[in-house]
PDB file of N, CA and C in Angstrom:
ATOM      1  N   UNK G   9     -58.264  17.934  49.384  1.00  0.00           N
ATOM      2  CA  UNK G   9     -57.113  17.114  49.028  1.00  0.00           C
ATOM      3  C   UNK G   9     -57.121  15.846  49.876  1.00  0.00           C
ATOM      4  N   UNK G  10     -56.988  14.582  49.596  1.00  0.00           N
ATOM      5  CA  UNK G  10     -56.969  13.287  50.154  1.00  0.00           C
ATOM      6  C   UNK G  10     -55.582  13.407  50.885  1.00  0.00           C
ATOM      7  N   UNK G  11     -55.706  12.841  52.096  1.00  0.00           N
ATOM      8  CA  UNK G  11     -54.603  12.311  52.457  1.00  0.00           C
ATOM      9  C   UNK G  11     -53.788  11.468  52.476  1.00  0.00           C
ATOM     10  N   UNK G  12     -52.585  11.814  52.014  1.00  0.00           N
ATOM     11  CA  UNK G  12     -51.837  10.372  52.090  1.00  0.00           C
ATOM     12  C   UNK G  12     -51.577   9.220  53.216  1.00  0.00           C
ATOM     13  N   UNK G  13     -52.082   7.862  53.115  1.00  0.00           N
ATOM     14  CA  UNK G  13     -51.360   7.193  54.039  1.00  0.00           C
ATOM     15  C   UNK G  13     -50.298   6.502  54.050  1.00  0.00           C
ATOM     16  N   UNK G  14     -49.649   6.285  55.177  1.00  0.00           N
ATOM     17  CA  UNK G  14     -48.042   5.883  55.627  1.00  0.00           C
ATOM     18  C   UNK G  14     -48.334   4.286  56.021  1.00  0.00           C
ATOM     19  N   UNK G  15     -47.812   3.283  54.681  1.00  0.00           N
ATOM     20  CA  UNK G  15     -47.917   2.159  55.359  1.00  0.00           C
ATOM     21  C   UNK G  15     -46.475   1.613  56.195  1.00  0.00           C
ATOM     22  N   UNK G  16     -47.029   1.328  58.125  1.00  0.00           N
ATOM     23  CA  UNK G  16     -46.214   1.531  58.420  1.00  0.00           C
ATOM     24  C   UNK G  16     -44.555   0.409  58.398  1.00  0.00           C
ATOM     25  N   UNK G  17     -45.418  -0.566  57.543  1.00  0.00           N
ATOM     26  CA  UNK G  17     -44.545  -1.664  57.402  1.00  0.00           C
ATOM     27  C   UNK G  17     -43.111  -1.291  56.512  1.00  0.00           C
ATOM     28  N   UNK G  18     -43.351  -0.446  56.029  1.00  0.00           N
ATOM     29  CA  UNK G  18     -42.329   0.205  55.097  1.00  0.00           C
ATOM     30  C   UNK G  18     -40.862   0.476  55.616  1.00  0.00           C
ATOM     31  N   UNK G  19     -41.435   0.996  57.256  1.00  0.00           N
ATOM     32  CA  UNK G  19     -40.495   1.434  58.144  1.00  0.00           C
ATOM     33  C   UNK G  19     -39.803   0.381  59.262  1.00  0.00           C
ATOM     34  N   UNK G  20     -40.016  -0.989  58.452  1.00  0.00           N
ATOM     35  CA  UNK G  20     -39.703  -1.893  59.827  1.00  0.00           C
ATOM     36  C   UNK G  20     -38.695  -2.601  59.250  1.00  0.00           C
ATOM     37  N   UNK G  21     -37.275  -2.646  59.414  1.00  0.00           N
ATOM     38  CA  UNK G  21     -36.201  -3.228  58.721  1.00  0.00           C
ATOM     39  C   UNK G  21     -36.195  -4.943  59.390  1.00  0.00           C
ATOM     40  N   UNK G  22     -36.161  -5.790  58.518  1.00  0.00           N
ATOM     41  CA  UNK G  22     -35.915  -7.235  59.245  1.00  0.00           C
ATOM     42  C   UNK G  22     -34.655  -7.894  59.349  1.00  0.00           C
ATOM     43  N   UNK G  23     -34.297  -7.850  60.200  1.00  0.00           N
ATOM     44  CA  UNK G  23     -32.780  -8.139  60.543  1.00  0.00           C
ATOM     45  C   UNK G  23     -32.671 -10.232  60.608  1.00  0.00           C
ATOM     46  N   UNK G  24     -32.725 -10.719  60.015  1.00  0.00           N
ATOM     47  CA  UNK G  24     -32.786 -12.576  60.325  1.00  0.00           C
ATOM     48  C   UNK G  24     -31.376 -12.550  60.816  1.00  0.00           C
ATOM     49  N   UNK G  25     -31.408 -13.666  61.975  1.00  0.00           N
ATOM     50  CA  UNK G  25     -30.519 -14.041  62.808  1.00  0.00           C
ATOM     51  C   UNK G  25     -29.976 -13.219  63.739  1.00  0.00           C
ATOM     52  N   UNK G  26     -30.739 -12.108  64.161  1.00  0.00           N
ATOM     53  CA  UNK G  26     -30.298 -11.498  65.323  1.00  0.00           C
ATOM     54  C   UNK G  26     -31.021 -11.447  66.606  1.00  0.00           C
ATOM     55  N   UNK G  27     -30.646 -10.964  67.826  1.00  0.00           N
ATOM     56  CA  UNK G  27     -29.125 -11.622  68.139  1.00  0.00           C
ATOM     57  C   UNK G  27     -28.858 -12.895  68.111  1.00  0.00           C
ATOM     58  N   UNK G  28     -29.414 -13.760  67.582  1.00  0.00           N
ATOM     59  CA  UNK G  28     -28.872 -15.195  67.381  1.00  0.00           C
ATOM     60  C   UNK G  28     -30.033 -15.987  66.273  1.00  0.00           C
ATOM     61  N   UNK G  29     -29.151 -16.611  65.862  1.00  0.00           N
ATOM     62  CA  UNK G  29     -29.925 -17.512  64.501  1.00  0.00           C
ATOM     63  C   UNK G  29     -31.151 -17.936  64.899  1.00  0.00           C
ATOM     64  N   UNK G  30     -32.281 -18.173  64.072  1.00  0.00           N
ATOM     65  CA  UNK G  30     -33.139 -18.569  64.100  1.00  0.00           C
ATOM     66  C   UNK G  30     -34.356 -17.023  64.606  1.00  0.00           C
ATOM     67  N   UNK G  31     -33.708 -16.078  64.553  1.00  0.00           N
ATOM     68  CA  UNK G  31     -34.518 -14.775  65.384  1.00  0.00           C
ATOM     69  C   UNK G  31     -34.546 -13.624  64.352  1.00  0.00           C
ATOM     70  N   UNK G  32     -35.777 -13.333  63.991  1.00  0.00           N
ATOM     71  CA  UNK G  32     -36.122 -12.474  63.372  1.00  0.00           C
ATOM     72  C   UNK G  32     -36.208 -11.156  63.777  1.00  0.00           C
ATOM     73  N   UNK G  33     -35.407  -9.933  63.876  1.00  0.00           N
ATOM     74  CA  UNK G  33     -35.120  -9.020  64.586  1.00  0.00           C
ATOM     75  C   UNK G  33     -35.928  -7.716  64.163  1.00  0.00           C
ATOM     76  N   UNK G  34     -36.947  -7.070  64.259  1.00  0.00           N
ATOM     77  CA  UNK G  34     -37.672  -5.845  63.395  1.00  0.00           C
ATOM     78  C   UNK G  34     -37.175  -4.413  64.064  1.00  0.00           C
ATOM     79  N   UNK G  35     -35.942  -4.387  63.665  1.00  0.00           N
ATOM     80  CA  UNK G  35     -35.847  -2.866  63.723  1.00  0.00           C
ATOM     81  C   UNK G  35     -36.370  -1.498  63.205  1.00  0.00           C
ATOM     82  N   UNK G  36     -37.124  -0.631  64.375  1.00  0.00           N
ATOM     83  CA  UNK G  36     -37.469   0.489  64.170  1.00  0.00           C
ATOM     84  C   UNK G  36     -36.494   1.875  63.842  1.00  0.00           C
ATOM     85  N   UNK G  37     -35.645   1.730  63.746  1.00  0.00           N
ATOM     86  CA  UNK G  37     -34.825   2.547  63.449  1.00  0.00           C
ATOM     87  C   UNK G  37     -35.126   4.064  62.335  1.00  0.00           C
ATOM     88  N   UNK G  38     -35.518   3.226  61.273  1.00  0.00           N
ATOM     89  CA  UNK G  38     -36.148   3.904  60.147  1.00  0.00           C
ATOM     90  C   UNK G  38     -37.476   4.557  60.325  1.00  0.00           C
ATOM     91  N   UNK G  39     -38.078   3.813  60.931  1.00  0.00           N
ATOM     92  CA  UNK G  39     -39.384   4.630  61.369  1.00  0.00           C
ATOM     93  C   UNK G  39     -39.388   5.705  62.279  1.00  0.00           C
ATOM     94  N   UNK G  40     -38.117   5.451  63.315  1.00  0.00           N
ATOM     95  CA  UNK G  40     -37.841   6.713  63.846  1.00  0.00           C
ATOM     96  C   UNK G  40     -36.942   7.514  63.631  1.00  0.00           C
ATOM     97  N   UNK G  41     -36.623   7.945  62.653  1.00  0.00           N
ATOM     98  CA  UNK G  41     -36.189   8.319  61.567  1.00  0.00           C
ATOM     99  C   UNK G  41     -36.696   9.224  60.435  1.00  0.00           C
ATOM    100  N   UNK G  42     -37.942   8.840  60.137  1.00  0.00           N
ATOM    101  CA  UNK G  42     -38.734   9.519  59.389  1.00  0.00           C
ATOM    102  C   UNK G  42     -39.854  10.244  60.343  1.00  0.00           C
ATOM    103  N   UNK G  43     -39.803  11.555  60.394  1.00  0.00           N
ATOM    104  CA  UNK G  43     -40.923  12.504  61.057  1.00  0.00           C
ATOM    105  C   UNK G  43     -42.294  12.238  60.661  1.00  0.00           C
ATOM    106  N   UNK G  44     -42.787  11.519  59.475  1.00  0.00           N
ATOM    107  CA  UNK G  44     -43.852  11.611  59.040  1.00  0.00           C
ATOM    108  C   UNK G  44     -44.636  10.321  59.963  1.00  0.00           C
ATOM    109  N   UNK G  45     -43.056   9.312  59.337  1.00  0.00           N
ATOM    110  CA  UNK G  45     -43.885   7.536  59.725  1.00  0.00           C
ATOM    111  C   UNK G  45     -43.412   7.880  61.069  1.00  0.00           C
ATOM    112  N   UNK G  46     -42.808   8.317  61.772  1.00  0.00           N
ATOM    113  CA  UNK G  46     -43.207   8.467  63.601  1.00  0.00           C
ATOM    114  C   UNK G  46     -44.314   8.740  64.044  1.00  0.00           C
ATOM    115  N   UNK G  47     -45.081  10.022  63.303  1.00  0.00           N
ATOM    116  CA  UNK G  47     -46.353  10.912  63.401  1.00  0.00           C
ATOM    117  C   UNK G  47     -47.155  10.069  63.305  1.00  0.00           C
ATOM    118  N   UNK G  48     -47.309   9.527  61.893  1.00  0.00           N
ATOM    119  CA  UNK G  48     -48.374   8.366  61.651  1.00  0.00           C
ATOM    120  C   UNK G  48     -48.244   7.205  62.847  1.00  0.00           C
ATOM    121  N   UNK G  49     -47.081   6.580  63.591  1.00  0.00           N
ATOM    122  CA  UNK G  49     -47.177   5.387  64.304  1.00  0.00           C
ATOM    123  C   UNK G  49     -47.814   6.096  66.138  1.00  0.00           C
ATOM    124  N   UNK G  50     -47.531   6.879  66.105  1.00  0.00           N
ATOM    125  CA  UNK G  50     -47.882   7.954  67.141  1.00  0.00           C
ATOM    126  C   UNK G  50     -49.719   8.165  67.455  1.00  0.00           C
ATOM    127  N   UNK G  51     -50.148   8.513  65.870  1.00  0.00           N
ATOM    128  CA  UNK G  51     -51.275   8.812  66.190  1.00  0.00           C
ATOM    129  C   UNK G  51     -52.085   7.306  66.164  1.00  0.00           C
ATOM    130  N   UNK G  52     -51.299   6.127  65.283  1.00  0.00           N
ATOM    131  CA  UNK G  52     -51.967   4.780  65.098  1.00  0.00           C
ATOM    132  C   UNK G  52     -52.378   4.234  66.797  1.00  0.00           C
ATOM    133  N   UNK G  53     -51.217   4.481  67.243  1.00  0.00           N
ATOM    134  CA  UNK G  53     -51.437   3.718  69.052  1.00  0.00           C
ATOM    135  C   UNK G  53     -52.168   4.937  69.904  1.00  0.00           C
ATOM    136  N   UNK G  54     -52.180   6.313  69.604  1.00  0.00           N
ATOM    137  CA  UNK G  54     -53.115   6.846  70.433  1.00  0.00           C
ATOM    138  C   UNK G  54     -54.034   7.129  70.420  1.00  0.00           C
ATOM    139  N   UNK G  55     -54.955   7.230  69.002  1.00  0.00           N
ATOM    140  CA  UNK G  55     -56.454   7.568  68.576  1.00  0.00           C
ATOM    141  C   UNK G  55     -57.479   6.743  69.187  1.00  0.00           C
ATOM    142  N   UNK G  56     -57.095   4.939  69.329  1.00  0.00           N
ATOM    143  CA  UNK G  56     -58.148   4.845  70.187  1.00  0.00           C
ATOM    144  C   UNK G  56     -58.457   4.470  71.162  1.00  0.00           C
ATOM    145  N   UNK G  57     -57.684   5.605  71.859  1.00  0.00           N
ATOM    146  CA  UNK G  57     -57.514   5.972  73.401  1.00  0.00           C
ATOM    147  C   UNK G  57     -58.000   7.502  73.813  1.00  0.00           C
ATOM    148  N   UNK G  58     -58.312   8.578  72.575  1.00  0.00           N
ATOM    149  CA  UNK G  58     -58.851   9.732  72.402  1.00  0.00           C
ATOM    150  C   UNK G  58     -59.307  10.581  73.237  1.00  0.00           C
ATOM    151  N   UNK G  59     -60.609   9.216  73.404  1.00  0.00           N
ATOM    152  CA  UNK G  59     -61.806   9.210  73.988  1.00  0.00           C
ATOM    153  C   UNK G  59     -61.636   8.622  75.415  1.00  0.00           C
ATOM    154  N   UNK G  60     -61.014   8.138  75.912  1.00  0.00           N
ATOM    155  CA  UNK G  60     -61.084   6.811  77.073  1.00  0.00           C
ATOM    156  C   UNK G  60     -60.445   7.432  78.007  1.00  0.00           C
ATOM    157  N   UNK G  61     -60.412   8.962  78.278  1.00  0.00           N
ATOM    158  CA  UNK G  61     -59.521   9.193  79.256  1.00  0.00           C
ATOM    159  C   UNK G  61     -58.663   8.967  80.055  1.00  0.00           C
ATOM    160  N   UNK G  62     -57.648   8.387  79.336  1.00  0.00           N
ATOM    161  CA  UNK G  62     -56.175   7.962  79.844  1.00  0.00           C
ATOM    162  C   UNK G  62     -55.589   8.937  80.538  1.00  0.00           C
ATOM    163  N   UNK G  63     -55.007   8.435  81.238  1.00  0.00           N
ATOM    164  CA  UNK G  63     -54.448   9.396  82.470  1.00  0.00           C
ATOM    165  C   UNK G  63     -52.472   9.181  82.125  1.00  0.00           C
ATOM    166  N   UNK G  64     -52.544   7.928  82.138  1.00  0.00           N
ATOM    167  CA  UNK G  64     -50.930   7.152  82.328  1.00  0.00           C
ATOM    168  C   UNK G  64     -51.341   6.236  81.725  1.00  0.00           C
ATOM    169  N   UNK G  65     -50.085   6.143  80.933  1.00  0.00           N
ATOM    170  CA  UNK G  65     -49.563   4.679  80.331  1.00  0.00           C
ATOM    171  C   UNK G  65     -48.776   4.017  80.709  1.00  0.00           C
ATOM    172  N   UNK G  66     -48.281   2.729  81.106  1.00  0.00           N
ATOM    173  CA  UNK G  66     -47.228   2.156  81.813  1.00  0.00           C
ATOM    174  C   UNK G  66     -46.789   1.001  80.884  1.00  0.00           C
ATOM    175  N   UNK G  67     -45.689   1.079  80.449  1.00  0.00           N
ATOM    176  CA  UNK G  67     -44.722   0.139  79.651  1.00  0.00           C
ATOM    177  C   UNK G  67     -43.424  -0.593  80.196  1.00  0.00           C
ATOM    178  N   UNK G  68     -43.585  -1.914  80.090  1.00  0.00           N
ATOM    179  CA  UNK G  68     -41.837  -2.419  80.577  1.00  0.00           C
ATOM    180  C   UNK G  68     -41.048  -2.635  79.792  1.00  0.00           C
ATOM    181  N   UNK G  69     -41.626  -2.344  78.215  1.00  0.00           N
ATOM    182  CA  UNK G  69     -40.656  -2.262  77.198  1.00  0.00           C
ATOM    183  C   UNK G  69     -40.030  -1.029  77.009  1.00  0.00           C
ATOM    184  N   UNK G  70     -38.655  -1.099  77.162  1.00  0.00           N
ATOM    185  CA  UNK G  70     -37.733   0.851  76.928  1.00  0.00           C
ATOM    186  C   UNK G  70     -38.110   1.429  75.761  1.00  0.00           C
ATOM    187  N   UNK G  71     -38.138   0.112  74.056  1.00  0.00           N
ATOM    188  CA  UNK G  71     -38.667   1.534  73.555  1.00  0.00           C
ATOM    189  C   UNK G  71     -40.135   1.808  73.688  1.00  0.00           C
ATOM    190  N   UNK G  72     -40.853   1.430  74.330  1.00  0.00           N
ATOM    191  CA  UNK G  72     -41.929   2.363  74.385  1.00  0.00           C
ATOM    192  C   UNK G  72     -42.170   3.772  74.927  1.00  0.00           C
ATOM    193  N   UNK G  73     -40.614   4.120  75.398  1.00  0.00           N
ATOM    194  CA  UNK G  73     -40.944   5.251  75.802  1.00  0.00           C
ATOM    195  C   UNK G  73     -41.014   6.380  74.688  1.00  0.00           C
ATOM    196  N   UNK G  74     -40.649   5.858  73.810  1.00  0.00           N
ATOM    197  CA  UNK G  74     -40.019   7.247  72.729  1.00  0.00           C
ATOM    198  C   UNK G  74     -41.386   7.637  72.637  1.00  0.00           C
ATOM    199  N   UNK G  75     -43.009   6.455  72.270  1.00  0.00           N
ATOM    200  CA  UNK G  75     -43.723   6.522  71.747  1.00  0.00           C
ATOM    201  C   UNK G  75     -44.473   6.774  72.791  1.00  0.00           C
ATOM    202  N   UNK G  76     -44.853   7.170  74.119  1.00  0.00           N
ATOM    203  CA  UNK G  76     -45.121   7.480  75.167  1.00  0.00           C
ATOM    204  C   UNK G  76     -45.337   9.010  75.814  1.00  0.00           C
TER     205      UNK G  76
END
């Protein structure tokens, strides 16, 4: 059976003018939200790192922790 893929743009809501005009805002909300498109964005940022024996990841963005 083929697998389906999750395109993940599906899951990125565009908010224009937030927090202030002229700012295009891409809320993840929906993507974390859906168990599948989390799974899929999950394995997109860690597969090719697999191999590379990562130990720690270090982020100064907060939501990166969800995905962390």
């Amino acid at each position: 059976m083929a697998e389906k893929t999750i395109d993940l743009k599906d899951f990125i809501r565009e908010v224009p003018d937030f927090p202030k005009a002229g700012i295009l805002f891409r809320d993840i909300t929906p993507l974390l939200a859906d168990a599948g498109a989390l799974a899929a964005a999950i394995d997109a940022l860690s597969d090719p790192f697999v191999d590379a024996g990562v130990d720690v990841v270090a982020a100064v963005e907060a939501r990166g922790f969800i995905f962390g």
